[in-house]
Each structure stands twice: as structure tokens, then as C-alpha cells.
mmCIF file of N, CA, C and O in Angstrom:
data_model
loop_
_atom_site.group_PDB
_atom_site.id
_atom_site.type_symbol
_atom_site.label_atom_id
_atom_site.label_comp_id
_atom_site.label_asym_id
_atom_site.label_seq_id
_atom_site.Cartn_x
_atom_site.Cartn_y
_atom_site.Cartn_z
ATOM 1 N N UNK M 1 -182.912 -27.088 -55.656
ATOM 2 C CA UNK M 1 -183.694 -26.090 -54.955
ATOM 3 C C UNK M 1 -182.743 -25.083 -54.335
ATOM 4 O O UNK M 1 -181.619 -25.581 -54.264
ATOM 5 N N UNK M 2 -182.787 -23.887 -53.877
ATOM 6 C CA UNK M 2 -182.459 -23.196 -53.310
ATOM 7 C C UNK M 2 -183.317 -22.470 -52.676
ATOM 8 O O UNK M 2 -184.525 -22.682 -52.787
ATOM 9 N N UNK M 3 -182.475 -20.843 -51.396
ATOM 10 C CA UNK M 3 -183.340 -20.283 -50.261
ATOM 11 C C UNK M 3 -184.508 -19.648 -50.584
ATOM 12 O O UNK M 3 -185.159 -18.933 -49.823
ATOM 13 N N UNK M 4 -184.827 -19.977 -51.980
ATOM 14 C CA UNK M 4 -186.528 -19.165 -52.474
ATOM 15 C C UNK M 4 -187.564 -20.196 -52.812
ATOM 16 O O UNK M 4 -188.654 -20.068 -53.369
ATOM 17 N N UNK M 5 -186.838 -21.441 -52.248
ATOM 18 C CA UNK M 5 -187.959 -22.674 -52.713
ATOM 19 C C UNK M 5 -189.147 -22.467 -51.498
ATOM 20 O O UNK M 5 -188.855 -22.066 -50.371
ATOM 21 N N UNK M 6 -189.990 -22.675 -51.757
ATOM 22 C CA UNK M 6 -190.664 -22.164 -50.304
ATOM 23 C C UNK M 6 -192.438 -22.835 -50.577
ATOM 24 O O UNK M 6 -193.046 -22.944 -51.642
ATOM 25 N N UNK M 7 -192.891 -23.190 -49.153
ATOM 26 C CA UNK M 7 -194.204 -23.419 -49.464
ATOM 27 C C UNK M 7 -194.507 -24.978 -49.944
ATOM 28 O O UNK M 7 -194.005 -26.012 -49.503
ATOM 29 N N UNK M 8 -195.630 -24.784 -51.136
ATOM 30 C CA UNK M 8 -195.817 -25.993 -51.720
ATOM 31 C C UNK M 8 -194.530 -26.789 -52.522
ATOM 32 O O UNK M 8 -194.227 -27.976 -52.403
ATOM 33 N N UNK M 9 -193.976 -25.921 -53.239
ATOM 34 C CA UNK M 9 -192.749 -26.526 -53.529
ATOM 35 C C UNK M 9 -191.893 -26.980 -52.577
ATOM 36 O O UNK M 9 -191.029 -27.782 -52.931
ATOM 37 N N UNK M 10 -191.957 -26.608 -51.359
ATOM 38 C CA UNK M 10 -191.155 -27.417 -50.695
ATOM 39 C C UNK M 10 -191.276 -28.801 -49.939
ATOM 40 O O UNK M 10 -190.402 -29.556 -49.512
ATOM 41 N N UNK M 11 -193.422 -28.918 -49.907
ATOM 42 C CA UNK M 11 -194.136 -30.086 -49.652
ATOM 43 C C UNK M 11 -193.492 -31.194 -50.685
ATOM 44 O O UNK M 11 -193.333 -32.381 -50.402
ATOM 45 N N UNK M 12 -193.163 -30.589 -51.904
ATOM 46 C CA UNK M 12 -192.883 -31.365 -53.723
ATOM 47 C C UNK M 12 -191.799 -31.861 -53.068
ATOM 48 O O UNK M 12 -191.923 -32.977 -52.564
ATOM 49 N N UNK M 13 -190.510 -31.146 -52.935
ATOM 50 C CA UNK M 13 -189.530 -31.695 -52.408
ATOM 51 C C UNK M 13 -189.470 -32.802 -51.470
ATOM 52 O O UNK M 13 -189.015 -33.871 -51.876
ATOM 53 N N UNK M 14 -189.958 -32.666 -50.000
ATOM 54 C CA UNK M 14 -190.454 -33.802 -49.517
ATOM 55 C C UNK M 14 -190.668 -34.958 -49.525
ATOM 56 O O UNK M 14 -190.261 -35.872 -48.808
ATOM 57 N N UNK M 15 -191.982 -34.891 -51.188
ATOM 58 C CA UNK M 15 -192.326 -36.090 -51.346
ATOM 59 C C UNK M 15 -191.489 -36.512 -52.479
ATOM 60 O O UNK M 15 -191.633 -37.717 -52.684
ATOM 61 N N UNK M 16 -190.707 -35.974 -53.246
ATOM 62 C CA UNK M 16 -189.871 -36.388 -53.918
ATOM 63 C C UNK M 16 -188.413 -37.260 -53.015
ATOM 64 O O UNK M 16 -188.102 -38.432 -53.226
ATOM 65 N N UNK M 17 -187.699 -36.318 -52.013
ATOM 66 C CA UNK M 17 -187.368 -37.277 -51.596
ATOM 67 C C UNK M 17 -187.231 -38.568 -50.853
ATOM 68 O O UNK M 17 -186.294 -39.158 -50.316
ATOM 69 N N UNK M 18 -188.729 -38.827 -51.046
ATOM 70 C CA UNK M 18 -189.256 -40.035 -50.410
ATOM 71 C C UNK M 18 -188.862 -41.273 -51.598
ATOM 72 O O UNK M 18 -188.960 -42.489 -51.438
ATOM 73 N N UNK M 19 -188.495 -40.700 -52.548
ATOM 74 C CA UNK M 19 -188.169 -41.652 -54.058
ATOM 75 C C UNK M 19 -186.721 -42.372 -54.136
ATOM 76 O O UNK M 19 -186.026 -41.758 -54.946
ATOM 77 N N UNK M 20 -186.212 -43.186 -53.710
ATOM 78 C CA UNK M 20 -185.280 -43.599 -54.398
ATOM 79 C C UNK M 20 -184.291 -43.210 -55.102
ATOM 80 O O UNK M 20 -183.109 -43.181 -54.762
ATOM 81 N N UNK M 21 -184.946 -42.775 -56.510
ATOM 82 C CA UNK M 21 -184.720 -42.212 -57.392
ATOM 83 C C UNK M 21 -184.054 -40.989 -57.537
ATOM 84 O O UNK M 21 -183.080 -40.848 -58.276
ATOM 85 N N UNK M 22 -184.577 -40.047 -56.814
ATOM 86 C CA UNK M 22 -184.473 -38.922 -56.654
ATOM 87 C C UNK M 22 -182.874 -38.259 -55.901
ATOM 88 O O UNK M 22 -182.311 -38.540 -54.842
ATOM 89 N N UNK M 23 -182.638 -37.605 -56.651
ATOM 90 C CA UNK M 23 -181.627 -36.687 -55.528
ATOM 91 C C UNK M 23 -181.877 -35.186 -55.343
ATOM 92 O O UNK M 23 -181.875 -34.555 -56.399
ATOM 93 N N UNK M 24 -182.058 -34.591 -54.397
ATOM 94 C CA UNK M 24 -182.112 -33.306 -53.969
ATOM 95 C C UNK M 24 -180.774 -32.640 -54.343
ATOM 96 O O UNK M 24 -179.745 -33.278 -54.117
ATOM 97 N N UNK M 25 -180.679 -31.174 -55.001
ATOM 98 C CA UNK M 25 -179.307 -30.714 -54.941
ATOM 99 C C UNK M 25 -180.012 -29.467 -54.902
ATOM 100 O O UNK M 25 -181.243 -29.487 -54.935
ATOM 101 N N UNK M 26 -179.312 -28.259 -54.828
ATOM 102 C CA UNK M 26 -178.872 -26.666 -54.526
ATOM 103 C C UNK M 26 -178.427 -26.784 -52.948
ATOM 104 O O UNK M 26 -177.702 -27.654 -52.466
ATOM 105 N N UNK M 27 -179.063 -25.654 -52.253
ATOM 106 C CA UNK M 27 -179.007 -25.730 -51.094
ATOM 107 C C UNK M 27 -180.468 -25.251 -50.095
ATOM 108 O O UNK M 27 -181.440 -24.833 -50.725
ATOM 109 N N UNK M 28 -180.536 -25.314 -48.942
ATOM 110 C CA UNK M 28 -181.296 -25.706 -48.220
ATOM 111 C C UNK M 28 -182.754 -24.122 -48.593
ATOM 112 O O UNK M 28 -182.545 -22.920 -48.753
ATOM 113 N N UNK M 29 -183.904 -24.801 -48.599
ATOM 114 C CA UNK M 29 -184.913 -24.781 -48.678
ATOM 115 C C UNK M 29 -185.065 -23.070 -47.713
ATOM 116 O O UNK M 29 -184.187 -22.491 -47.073
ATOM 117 N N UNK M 30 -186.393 -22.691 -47.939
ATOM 118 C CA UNK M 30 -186.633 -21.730 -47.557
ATOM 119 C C UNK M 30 -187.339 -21.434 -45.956
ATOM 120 O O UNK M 30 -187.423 -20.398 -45.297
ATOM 121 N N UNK M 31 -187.758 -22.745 -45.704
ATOM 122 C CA UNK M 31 -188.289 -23.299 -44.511
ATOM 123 C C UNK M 31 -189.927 -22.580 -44.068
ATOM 124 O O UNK M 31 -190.135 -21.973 -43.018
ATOM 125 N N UNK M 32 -190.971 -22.839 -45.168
ATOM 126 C CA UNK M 32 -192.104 -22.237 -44.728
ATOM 127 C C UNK M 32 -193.240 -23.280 -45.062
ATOM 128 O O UNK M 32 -193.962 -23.154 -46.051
ATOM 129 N N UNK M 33 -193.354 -24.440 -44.060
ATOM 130 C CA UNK M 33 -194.081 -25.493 -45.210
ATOM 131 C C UNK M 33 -195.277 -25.331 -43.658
ATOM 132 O O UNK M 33 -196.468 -25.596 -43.819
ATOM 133 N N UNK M 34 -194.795 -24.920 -42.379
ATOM 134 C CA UNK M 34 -196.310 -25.320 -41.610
ATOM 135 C C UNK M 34 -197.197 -23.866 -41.579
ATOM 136 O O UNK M 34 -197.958 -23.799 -40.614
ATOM 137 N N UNK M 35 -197.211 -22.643 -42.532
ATOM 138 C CA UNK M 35 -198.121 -21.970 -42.554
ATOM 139 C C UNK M 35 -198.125 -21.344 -40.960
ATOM 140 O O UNK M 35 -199.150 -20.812 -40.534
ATOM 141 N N UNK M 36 -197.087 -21.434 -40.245
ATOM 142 C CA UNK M 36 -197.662 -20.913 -38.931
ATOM 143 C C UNK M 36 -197.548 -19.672 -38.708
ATOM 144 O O UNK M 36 -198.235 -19.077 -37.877
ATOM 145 N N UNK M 37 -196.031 -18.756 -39.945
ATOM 146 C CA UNK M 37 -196.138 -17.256 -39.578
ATOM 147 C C UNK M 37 -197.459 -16.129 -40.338
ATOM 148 O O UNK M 37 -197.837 -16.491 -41.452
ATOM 149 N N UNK M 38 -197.852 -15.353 -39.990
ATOM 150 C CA UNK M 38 -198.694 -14.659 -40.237
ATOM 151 C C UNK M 38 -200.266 -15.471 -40.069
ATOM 152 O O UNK M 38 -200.844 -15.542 -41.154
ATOM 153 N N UNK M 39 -200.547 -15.696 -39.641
ATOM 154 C CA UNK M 39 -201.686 -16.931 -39.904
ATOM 155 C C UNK M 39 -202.677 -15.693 -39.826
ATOM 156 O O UNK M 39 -202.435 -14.495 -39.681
ATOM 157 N N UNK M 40 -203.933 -16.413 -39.977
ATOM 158 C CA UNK M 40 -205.143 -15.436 -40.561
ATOM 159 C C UNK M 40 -205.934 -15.743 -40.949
ATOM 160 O O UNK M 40 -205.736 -15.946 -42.147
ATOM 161 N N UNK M 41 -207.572 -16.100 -40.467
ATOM 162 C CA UNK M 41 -208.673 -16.680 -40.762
ATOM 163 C C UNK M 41 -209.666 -15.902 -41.213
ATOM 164 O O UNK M 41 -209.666 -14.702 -40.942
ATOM 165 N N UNK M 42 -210.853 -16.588 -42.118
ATOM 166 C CA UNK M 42 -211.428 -15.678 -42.757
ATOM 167 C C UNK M 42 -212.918 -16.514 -42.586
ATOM 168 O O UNK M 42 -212.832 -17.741 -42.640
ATOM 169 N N UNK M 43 -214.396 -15.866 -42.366
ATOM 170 C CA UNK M 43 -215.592 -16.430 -42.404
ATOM 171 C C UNK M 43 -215.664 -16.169 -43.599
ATOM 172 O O UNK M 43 -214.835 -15.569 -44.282
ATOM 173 N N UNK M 44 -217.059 -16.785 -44.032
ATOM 174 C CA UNK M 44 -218.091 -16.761 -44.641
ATOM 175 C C UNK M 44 -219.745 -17.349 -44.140
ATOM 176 O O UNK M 44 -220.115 -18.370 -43.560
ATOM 177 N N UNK M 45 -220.459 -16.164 -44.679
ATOM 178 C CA UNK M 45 -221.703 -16.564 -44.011
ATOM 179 C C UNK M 45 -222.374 -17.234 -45.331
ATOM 180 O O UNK M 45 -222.103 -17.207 -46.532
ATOM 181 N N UNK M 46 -223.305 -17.803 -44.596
ATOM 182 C CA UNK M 46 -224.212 -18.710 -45.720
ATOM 183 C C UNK M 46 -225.495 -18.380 -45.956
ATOM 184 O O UNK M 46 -225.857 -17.360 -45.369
ATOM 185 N N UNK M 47 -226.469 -19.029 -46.771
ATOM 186 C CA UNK M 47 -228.231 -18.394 -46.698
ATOM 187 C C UNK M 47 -229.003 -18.834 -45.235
ATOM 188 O O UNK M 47 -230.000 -18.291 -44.760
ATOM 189 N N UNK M 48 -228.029 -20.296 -44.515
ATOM 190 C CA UNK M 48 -228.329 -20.725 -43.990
ATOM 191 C C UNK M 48 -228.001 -19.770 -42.565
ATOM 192 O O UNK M 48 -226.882 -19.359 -42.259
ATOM 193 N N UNK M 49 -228.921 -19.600 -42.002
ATOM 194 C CA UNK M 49 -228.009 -18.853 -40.389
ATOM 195 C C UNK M 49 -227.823 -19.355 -39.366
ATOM 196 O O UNK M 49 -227.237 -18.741 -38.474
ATOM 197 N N UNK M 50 -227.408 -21.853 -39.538
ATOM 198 C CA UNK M 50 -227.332 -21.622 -38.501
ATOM 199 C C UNK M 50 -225.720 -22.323 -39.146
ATOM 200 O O UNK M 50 -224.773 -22.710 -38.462
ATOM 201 N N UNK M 51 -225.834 -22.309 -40.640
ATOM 202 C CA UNK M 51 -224.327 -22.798 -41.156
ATOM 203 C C UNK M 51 -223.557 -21.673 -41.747
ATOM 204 O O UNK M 51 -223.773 -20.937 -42.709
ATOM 205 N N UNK M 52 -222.352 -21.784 -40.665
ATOM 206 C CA UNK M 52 -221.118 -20.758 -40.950
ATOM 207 C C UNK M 52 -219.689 -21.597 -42.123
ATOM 208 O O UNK M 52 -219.480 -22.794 -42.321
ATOM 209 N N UNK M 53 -219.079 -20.575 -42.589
ATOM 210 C CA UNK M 53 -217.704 -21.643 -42.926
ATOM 211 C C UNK M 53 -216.675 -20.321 -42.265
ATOM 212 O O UNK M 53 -216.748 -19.107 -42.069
ATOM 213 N N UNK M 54 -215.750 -21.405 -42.090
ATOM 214 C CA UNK M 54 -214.194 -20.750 -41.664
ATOM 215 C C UNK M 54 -212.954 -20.987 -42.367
ATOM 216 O O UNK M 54 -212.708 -22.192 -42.419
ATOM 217 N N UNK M 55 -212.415 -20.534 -42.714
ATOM 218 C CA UNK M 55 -211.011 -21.030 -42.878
ATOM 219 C C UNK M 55 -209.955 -20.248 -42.494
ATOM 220 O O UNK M 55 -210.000 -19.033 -42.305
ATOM 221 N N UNK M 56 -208.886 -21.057 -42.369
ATOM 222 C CA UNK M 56 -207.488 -20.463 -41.607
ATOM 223 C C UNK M 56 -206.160 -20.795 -42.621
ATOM 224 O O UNK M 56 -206.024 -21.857 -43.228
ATOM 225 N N UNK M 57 -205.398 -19.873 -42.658
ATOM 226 C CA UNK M 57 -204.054 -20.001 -43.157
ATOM 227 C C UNK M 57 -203.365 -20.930 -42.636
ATOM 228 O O UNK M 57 -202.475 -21.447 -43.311
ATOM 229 N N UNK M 58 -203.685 -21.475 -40.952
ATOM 230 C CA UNK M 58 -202.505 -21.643 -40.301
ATOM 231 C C UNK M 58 -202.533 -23.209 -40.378
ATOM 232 O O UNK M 58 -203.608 -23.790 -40.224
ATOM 233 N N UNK M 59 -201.358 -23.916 -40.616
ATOM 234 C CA UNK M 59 -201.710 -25.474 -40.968
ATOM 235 C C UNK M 59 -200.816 -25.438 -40.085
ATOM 236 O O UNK M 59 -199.849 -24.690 -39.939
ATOM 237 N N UNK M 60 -201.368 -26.675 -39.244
ATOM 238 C CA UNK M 60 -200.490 -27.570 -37.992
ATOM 239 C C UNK M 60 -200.577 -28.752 -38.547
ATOM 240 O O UNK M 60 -201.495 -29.490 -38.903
ATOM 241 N N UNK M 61 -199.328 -28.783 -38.549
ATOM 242 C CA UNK M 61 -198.268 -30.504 -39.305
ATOM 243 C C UNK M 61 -197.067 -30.830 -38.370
ATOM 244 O O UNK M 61 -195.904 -30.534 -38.644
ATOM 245 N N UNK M 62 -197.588 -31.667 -36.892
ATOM 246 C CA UNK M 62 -195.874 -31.777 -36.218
ATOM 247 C C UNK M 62 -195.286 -32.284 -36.883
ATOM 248 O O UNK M 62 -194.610 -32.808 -35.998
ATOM 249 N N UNK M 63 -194.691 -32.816 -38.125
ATOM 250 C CA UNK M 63 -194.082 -33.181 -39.084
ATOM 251 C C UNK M 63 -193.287 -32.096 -39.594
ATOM 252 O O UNK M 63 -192.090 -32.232 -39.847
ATOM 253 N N UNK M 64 -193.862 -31.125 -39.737
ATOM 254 C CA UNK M 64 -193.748 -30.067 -40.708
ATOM 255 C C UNK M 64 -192.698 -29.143 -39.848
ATOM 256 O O UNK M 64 -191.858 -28.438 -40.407
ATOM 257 N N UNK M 65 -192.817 -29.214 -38.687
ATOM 258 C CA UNK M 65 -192.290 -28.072 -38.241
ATOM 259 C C UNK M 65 -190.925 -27.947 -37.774
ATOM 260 O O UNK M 65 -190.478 -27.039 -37.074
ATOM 261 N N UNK M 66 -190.264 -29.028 -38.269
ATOM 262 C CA UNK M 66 -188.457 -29.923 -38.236
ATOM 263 C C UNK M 66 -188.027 -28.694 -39.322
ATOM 264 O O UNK M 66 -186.875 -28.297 -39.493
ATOM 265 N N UNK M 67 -188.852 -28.352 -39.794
ATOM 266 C CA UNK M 67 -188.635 -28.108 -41.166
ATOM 267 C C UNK M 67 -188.673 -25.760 -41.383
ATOM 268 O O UNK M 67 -188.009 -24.911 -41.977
ATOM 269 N N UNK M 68 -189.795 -25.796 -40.526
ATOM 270 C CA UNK M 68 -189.802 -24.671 -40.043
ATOM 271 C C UNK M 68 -188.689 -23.525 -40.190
ATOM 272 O O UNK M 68 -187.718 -24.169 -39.793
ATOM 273 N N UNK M 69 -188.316 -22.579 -40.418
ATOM 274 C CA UNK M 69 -187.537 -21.685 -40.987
ATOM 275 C C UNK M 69 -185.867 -21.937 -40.751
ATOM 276 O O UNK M 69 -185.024 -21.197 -40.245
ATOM 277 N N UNK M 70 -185.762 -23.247 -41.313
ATOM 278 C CA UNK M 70 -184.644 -24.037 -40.939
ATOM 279 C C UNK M 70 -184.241 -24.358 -42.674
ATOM 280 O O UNK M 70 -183.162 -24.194 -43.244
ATOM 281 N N UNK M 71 -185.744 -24.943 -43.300
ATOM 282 C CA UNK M 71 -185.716 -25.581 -44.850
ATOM 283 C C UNK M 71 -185.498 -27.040 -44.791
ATOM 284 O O UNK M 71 -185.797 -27.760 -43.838
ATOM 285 N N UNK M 72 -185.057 -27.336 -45.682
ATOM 286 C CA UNK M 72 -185.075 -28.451 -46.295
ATOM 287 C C UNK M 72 -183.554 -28.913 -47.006
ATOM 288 O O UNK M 72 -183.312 -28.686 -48.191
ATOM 289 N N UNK M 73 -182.577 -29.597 -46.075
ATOM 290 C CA UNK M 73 -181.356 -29.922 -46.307
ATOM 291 C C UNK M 73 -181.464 -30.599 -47.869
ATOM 292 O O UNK M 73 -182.394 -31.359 -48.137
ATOM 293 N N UNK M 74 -180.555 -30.291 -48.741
ATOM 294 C CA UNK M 74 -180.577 -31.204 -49.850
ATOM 295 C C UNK M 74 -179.539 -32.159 -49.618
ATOM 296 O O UNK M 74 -178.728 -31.845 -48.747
ATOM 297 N N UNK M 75 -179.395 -33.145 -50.143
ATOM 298 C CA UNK M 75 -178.584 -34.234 -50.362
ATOM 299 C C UNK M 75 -177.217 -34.464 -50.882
ATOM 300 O O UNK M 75 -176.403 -35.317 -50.529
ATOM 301 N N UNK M 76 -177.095 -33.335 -51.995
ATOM 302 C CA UNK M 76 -176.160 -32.699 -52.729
ATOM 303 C C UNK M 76 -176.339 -30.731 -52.760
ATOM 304 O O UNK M 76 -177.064 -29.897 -53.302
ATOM 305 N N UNK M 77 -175.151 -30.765 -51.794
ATOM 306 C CA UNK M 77 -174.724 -29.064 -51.548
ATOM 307 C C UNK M 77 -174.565 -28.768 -53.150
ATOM 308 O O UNK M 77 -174.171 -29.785 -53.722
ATOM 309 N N UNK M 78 -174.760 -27.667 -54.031
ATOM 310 C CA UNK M 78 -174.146 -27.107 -54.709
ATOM 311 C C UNK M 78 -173.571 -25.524 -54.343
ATOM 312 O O UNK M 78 -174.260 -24.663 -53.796
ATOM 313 N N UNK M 79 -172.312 -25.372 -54.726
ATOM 314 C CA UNK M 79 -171.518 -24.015 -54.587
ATOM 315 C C UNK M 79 -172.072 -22.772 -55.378
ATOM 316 O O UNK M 79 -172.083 -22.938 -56.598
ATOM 317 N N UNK M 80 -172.432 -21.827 -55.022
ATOM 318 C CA UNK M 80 -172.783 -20.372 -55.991
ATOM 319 C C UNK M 80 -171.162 -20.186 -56.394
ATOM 320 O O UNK M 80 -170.811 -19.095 -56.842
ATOM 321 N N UNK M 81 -170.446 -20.974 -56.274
ATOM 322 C CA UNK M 81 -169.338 -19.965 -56.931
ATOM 323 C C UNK M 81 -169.154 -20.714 -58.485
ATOM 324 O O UNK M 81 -168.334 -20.221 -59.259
ATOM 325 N N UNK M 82 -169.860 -21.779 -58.850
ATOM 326 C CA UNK M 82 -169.719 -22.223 -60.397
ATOM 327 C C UNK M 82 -171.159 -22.501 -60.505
ATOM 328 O O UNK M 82 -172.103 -22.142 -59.801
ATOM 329 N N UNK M 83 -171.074 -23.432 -61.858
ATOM 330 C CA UNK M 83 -172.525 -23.167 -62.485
ATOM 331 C C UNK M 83 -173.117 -24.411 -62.166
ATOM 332 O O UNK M 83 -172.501 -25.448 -62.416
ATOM 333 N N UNK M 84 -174.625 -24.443 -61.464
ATOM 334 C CA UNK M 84 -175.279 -25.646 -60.737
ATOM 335 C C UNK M 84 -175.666 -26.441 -61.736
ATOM 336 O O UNK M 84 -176.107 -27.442 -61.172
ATOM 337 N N UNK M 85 -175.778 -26.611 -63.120
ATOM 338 C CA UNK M 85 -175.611 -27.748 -64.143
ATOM 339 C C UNK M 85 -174.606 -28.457 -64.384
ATOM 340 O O UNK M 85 -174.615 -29.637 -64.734
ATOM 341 N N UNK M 86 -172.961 -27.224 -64.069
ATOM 342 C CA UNK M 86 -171.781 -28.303 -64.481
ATOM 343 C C UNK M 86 -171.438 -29.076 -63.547
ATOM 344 O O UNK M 86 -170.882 -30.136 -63.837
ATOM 345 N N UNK M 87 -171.752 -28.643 -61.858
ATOM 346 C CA UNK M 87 -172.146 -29.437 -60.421
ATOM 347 C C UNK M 87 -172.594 -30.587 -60.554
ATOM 348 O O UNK M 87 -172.096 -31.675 -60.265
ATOM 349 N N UNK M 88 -173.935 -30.210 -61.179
ATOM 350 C CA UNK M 88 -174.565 -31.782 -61.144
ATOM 351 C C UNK M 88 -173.980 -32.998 -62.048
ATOM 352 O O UNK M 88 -174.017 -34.182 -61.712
ATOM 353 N N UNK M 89 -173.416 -32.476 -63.294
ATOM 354 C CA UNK M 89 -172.948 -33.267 -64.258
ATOM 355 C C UNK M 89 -171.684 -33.704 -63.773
ATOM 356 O O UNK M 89 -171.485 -34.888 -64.044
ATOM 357 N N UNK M 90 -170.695 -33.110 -63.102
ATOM 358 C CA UNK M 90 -169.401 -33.652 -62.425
ATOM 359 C C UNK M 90 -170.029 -34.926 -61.641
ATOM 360 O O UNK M 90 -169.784 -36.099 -61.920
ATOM 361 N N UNK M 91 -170.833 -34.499 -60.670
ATOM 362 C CA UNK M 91 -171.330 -35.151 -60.169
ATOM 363 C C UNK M 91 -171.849 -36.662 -60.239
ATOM 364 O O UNK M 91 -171.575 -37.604 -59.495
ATOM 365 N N UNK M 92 -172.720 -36.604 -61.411
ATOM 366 C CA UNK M 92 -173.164 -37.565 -62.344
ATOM 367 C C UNK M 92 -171.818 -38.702 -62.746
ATOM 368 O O UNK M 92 -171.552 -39.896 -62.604
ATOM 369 N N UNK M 93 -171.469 -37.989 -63.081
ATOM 370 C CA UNK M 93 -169.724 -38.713 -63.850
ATOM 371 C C UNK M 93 -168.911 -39.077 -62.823
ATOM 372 O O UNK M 93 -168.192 -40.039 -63.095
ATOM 373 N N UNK M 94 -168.763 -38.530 -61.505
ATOM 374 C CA UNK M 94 -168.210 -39.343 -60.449
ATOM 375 C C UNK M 94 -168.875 -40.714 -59.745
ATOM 376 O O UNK M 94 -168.223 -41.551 -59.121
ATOM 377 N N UNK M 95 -170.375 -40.754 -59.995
ATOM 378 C CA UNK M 95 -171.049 -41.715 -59.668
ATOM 379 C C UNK M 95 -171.882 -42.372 -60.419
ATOM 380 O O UNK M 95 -172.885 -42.999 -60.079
ATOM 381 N N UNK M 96 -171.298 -42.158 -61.769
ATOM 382 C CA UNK M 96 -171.658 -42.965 -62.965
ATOM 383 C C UNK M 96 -173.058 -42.924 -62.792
ATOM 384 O O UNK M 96 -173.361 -43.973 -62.223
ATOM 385 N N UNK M 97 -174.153 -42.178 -63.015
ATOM 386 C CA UNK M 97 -175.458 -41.766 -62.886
ATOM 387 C C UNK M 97 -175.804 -41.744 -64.478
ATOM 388 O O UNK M 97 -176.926 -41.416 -64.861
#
């Protein structure tokens, strides 16, 4: 991942590194997963007049907000100064992956 991962992809991330399996690499995340900047709600009316709907942009997750325009640390830094496939593959081969 890198600083344009943002949003739902960065929820993905998350739950990916909840895996074992998984290793995170680029570098840190874009930091927009609790919806709190710009927020912005919108009605809708119904046939019914005494049932309204609402919805809001703004998601509150105290979980979420560690995370807040900070991102999402990966596990494995990669450098922009070489190429983030031959990174990972060094990588791989130092820890027999």
C-alpha cells in the first residue's frame, strides 16, 4: 500500500492484517477510514409523512480514529528509491518466504 491507499481499502488492509498470513508492505496508508472530514447528511422523504430516512457520511469508529490522518503503518517499509517487487522478493529470500 502506499499514501493513496485510502478509505475502504484501507478498512481491507486492517482486516487483512488481522491474518497471520499476511504481510503489509509500501508505506503508510492515507489515513481516512473514520469518514469524519467533510461529513454531510442527506434526507429523503417518503409517501409516508410520518416516515423520514437520513443518512450521513460521517462514521464514528473509536477504533478507527488511531488511524485518522496518520494511516496505516505497514509492517515492511519499502524505499521509492528501487523497485517495490525487487523489495519484496529480497525480502522473501532473506526470510525464506
Amino acid at each position: 500500500m502506499n499514501f493513496q491507499t485510502a478509505s475502504a481499502a484501507e478498512l481491507t488492509a486492517l482486516q487483512l492484517k488481522k491474518d497471520r498470513r499476511t504481510i503489509i508492505a509500501g508505506e503508510n496508508s492515507r489515513g481516512m477510514l473514520a469518514y469524519g472530514y467533510g461529513n454531510q447528511s442527506f434526507s429523503a422523504k417518503t409517501k409516508c409523512p410520518e416516515f423520514s430516512v437520513n443518512f450521513s457520511t460521517k462514521h464514528k469508529n473509536g477504533k478507527l480514529n488511531q488511524y485518522e490522518k496518520k494511516g496505516i503503518t505497514p509492517e515492511l517499509y519499502l524505499q521509492n528509491t528501487s523497485n517495490w517487487i525487487n523489495q519484496i522478493l529480497e525480502f522473501n529470500e532473506k526470510n525464506q518466504l
